Amino acid sequence: MQSALLNRARGAAFKATRPNGCSRSVVVVRATAEAPVVERKERKLGPLERGGTLSGDQAAGKDAGDKARAMATGVTAAATILQIVDGRFVDDRWIGGRWDLNQFKNAAGEVDWDKVIDAEVARRKLLEDYPIPSINEDPVNFDTSEIPWWAWVKRFHLPEAEKLNGRAAMMGYVLALFVDSLTGAGLLEQQESFLGKLALHICVFAILLVRSSADLDKYKGLIDEATFYDKQWNATWDGVKRPSEAESQ
């Protein structure tokens, strides 16, 4: 029961509601899911959680996310509300068909690109769930290319690279121990041999290709798609002799 409630809470990242007593066509979407309330026993915070001698935002670390800052300060970030009113996307930060970057600046006066990405993702998700017509009077002038490349790298590529690097290291170490137990060749000997280098590259590329179990379904779909027309062609000859079979007889 508890796991079902947790899955339901995780899947409610975008929950649509309609305000009571509202005559206009209004769709309100909460862009962040509310965390489920789970009773936990109080325990003493570790040094990393306490932030050492620091306090407040500084205790969360450099370039900390909303979750880390909430743990350090005890203040949870407010959920973002996006709306579609009378067939148009409405948000206080959406001005002239683009995000007003001045409203995304942090305490240092710099644009928090993570919040811009979150807002754009929420906007596109809202329009995907509730499509609206495109009109010349309300153009979309915002382009994701305006977001610096380093913001994309820090937000998506670095965490993914760190995860894949850790998986490759763990799998490589386990396989090296397995080879060592079978052949007696140590880690250094395996690194210097051709077969050892080949096995290392196979391990790394295999992890890059299969990052999760969902990738297996993706590759299976690609294989089915690649052989789809061949299956259709063979199906057209069911019950019919092919010219090549007639010649062989």
Coordinates of C-alpha atoms in Angstrom, one line a residue:
M1 CA 0.0 0.0 0.0
Q2 CA 2.8 2.4 0.9
S3 CA 4.7 1.7 -2.3
A4 CA 1.6 2.3 -4.3
L5 CA 1.1 5.7 -2.7
L6 CA 4.7 6.6 -3.3
N7 CA 4.4 5.7 -7.0
R8 CA 1.3 7.7 -7.3
A9 CA 2.9 10.7 -5.7
R10 CA 5.9 10.4 -8.0
G11 CA 3.7 10.2 -11.0
A12 CA 1.7 13.3 -10.0
A13 CA 4.4 15.8 -11.2
F14 CA 1.8 17.6 -13.3
K15 CA -1.6 17.6 -11.8
A16 CA -4.4 19.6 -13.5
T17 CA -7.1 21.2 -11.5
R18 CA -9.9 23.7 -12.3
P19 CA -10.6 26.5 -9.8
N20 CA -14.1 26.6 -8.3
G21 CA -16.4 29.3 -9.5
C22 CA -14.3 30.1 -12.6
S23 CA -16.3 30.8 -15.7
R24 CA -13.4 31.0 -18.1
S25 CA -11.5 28.0 -19.6
V26 CA -8.6 27.8 -17.1
V27 CA -6.2 24.9 -16.6
V28 CA -3.9 25.1 -13.6
V29 CA -0.9 22.7 -13.5
R30 CA 1.4 22.3 -10.5
A31 CA 4.9 21.8 -12.0
T32 CA 6.4 20.0 -9.0
A33 CA 5.2 17.0 -7.2
E34 CA 4.4 17.2 -3.5
A35 CA 6.6 14.8 -1.6
P36 CA 4.8 12.1 0.3
V37 CA 4.7 12.4 4.0
V38 CA 6.8 9.6 5.5
E39 CA 7.3 9.3 9.2
R40 CA 11.0 8.9 10.0
K41 CA 12.8 8.5 13.3
E42 CA 14.9 11.5 14.3
R43 CA 18.7 10.8 14.1
K44 CA 21.8 12.8 14.5
L45 CA 22.9 14.6 11.4
G46 CA 26.3 13.7 9.9
P47 CA 29.1 16.2 9.1
L48 CA 28.1 16.4 5.5
E49 CA 24.5 17.1 6.3
R50 CA 25.4 19.7 8.9
G51 CA 27.7 21.4 6.3
G52 CA 30.6 21.5 8.7
T53 CA 31.0 24.9 10.2
L54 CA 28.8 26.6 7.6
S55 CA 25.1 27.3 7.9
G56 CA 22.2 28.3 5.6
D57 CA 22.7 28.2 1.9
Q58 CA 26.4 27.9 2.2
A59 CA 26.0 24.6 4.0
A60 CA 24.4 23.1 1.0
G61 CA 27.6 23.4 -1.1
K62 CA 28.5 25.1 -4.3
D63 CA 25.9 25.1 -7.1
A64 CA 23.5 23.2 -4.8
G65 CA 20.0 22.2 -6.1
D66 CA 16.7 23.0 -4.5
K67 CA 16.6 19.7 -2.6
A68 CA 20.1 20.3 -1.0
R69 CA 19.2 23.9 -0.1
A70 CA 15.9 22.8 1.4
M71 CA 17.7 20.3 3.6
A72 CA 20.3 22.9 4.7
T73 CA 17.9 25.8 5.3
G74 CA 14.7 23.9 6.2
V75 CA 12.7 25.9 3.6
T76 CA 11.0 24.0 0.8
A77 CA 10.8 25.7 -2.5
A78 CA 7.3 26.7 -3.6
A79 CA 5.7 24.8 -6.4
T80 CA 5.5 26.6 -9.8
I81 CA 2.0 27.2 -11.1
L82 CA 1.4 27.3 -14.9
Q83 CA -2.0 28.1 -16.5
I84 CA -3.8 28.0 -19.8
V85 CA -6.5 30.7 -19.8
D86 CA -8.9 31.1 -22.8
G87 CA -6.6 29.1 -25.0
R88 CA -3.4 31.0 -24.1
F89 CA -0.5 30.1 -22.0
V90 CA -0.3 32.5 -19.0
D91 CA 2.5 33.0 -16.5
D92 CA 3.8 36.0 -14.6
R93 CA 7.3 35.2 -15.9
W94 CA 6.2 34.7 -19.5
I95 CA 6.2 38.2 -21.2
G96 CA 6.1 38.9 -24.9
G97 CA 6.3 35.2 -25.8
R98 CA 9.4 34.5 -23.8
W99 CA 10.7 34.0 -20.3
D100 CA 11.6 37.2 -18.5
L101 CA 15.1 36.3 -17.4
N102 CA 15.2 39.1 -14.9
Q103 CA 12.7 37.1 -12.8
F104 CA 15.1 34.1 -12.7
K105 CA 18.0 35.9 -11.2
N106 CA 19.5 34.6 -7.9
A107 CA 20.8 36.6 -4.9
A108 CA 24.1 37.2 -6.8
G109 CA 22.2 38.8 -9.7
E110 CA 23.0 36.0 -12.1
V111 CA 20.4 34.1 -14.1
D112 CA 19.5 30.7 -12.5
W113 CA 19.4 28.7 -15.7
D114 CA 18.2 25.6 -13.8
K115 CA 15.0 27.4 -13.0
V116 CA 14.7 28.5 -16.6
I117 CA 15.0 24.9 -17.7
D118 CA 12.5 23.8 -15.1
A119 CA 10.0 26.4 -16.3
E120 CA 10.4 25.6 -20.0
V121 CA 10.1 21.8 -19.3
A122 CA 6.9 22.5 -17.3
R123 CA 5.5 24.7 -20.1
R124 CA 6.1 22.2 -22.8
K125 CA 4.7 19.4 -20.6
L126 CA 1.6 21.5 -20.0
L127 CA 1.1 22.2 -23.8
E128 CA 1.7 18.5 -24.5
D129 CA -1.1 17.5 -22.2
Y130 CA -3.4 20.4 -23.1
P131 CA -2.6 21.5 -26.7
I132 CA -3.5 25.0 -27.8
P133 CA -3.6 26.6 -31.3
S134 CA -0.7 28.7 -32.4
I135 CA -1.7 32.2 -33.4
N136 CA 0.3 35.1 -34.9
E137 CA -1.0 37.5 -32.2
D138 CA 0.7 35.3 -29.5
P139 CA 4.0 34.1 -30.9
V140 CA 6.6 32.1 -29.0
N141 CA 9.9 33.9 -29.2
F142 CA 11.8 31.9 -26.6
D143 CA 14.4 29.4 -27.9
T144 CA 16.2 26.8 -25.8
S145 CA 19.4 27.8 -27.7
E146 CA 19.5 30.9 -25.5
I147 CA 20.4 28.7 -22.5
P148 CA 24.2 28.5 -22.3
W149 CA 25.8 25.2 -23.3
W150 CA 27.4 24.8 -19.9
A151 CA 24.0 24.9 -18.2
W152 CA 22.9 21.9 -20.2
V153 CA 26.2 20.1 -19.4
K154 CA 26.0 20.8 -15.7
R155 CA 22.3 19.9 -15.5
F156 CA 22.2 16.7 -17.6
H157 CA 25.5 15.5 -19.0
L158 CA 27.7 15.7 -15.9
P159 CA 25.4 13.7 -13.6
E160 CA 24.9 11.1 -16.4
A161 CA 28.6 10.9 -17.0
E162 CA 29.3 10.5 -13.3
K163 CA 26.8 7.7 -13.1
L164 CA 28.1 5.8 -16.1
N165 CA 31.7 6.2 -15.0
G166 CA 30.8 4.7 -11.6
R167 CA 29.0 1.8 -13.3
A168 CA 31.9 1.1 -15.6
A169 CA 34.4 1.2 -12.7
M170 CA 32.3 -1.3 -10.7
M171 CA 31.7 -3.6 -13.5
G172 CA 35.3 -3.5 -14.7
Y173 CA 36.6 -4.2 -11.2
V174 CA 34.2 -7.2 -10.7
L175 CA 35.1 -8.6 -14.1
A176 CA 38.8 -8.1 -13.5
L177 CA 38.5 -10.0 -10.2
F178 CA 36.6 -12.8 -12.0
V179 CA 39.4 -13.1 -14.6
D180 CA 42.0 -13.0 -11.9
S181 CA 40.4 -15.9 -10.1
L182 CA 40.2 -18.0 -13.3
T183 CA 43.6 -17.2 -14.8
G184 CA 45.7 -15.8 -12.0
A185 CA 46.4 -12.6 -14.1
G186 CA 46.4 -9.6 -11.8
L187 CA 44.8 -6.2 -12.6
L188 CA 48.1 -4.7 -13.9
E189 CA 48.7 -7.7 -16.2
Q190 CA 45.2 -7.4 -17.6
Q191 CA 45.7 -3.7 -18.3
E192 CA 48.9 -4.3 -20.2
S193 CA 47.6 -7.3 -22.3
F194 CA 45.7 -6.9 -25.6
L195 CA 42.8 -9.1 -24.4
G196 CA 42.6 -7.1 -21.2
K197 CA 42.3 -3.8 -23.1
L198 CA 39.8 -5.3 -25.5
A199 CA 37.7 -6.5 -22.5
L200 CA 37.9 -3.1 -20.9
H201 CA 36.6 -1.4 -24.0
I202 CA 33.8 -3.9 -24.4
C203 CA 32.7 -3.3 -20.9
V204 CA 32.7 0.5 -21.3
F205 CA 30.9 0.5 -24.6
A206 CA 28.3 -2.0 -23.3
I207 CA 27.5 0.2 -20.4
L208 CA 27.2 3.2 -22.7
L209 CA 24.8 1.3 -25.0
V210 CA 22.7 -0.2 -22.2
R211 CA 22.3 2.4 -19.5
S212 CA 19.2 1.0 -18.0
S213 CA 16.7 -1.9 -18.6
A214 CA 14.6 0.5 -20.7
D215 CA 17.3 0.6 -23.3
L216 CA 16.8 -3.1 -23.9
D217 CA 13.2 -2.5 -24.9
K218 CA 14.4 0.4 -27.1
Y219 CA 16.8 -1.8 -29.0
K220 CA 14.2 -4.5 -29.2
G221 CA 11.8 -2.0 -30.8
L222 CA 14.5 -0.9 -33.3
I223 CA 15.1 -4.5 -34.3
D224 CA 11.4 -5.1 -34.8
E225 CA 11.2 -1.9 -36.8
A226 CA 14.2 -2.9 -39.0
T227 CA 12.7 -6.3 -39.8
F228 CA 9.1 -5.1 -40.1
Y229 CA 9.0 -4.7 -43.9
D230 CA 10.8 -8.0 -44.3
K231 CA 8.1 -9.7 -42.2
Q232 CA 5.4 -8.1 -44.3
W233 CA 7.1 -9.2 -47.5
N234 CA 7.3 -12.8 -46.3
A235 CA 3.6 -12.7 -45.1
T236 CA 2.5 -11.8 -48.7
W237 CA 3.8 -15.2 -49.9
D238 CA 1.9 -17.3 -47.4
G239 CA 0.1 -20.0 -49.4
V240 CA 1.7 -18.9 -52.7
K241 CA 4.6 -20.5 -54.4
R242 CA 7.5 -18.2 -55.0
P243 CA 9.1 -18.1 -58.5
S244 CA 12.3 -19.4 -57.0
E245 CA 10.5 -22.4 -55.5
A246 CA 8.8 -23.2 -58.8
E247 CA 12.1 -23.1 -60.7
S248 CA 13.8 -25.5 -58.2
Q249 CA 11.0 -28.0 -58.7

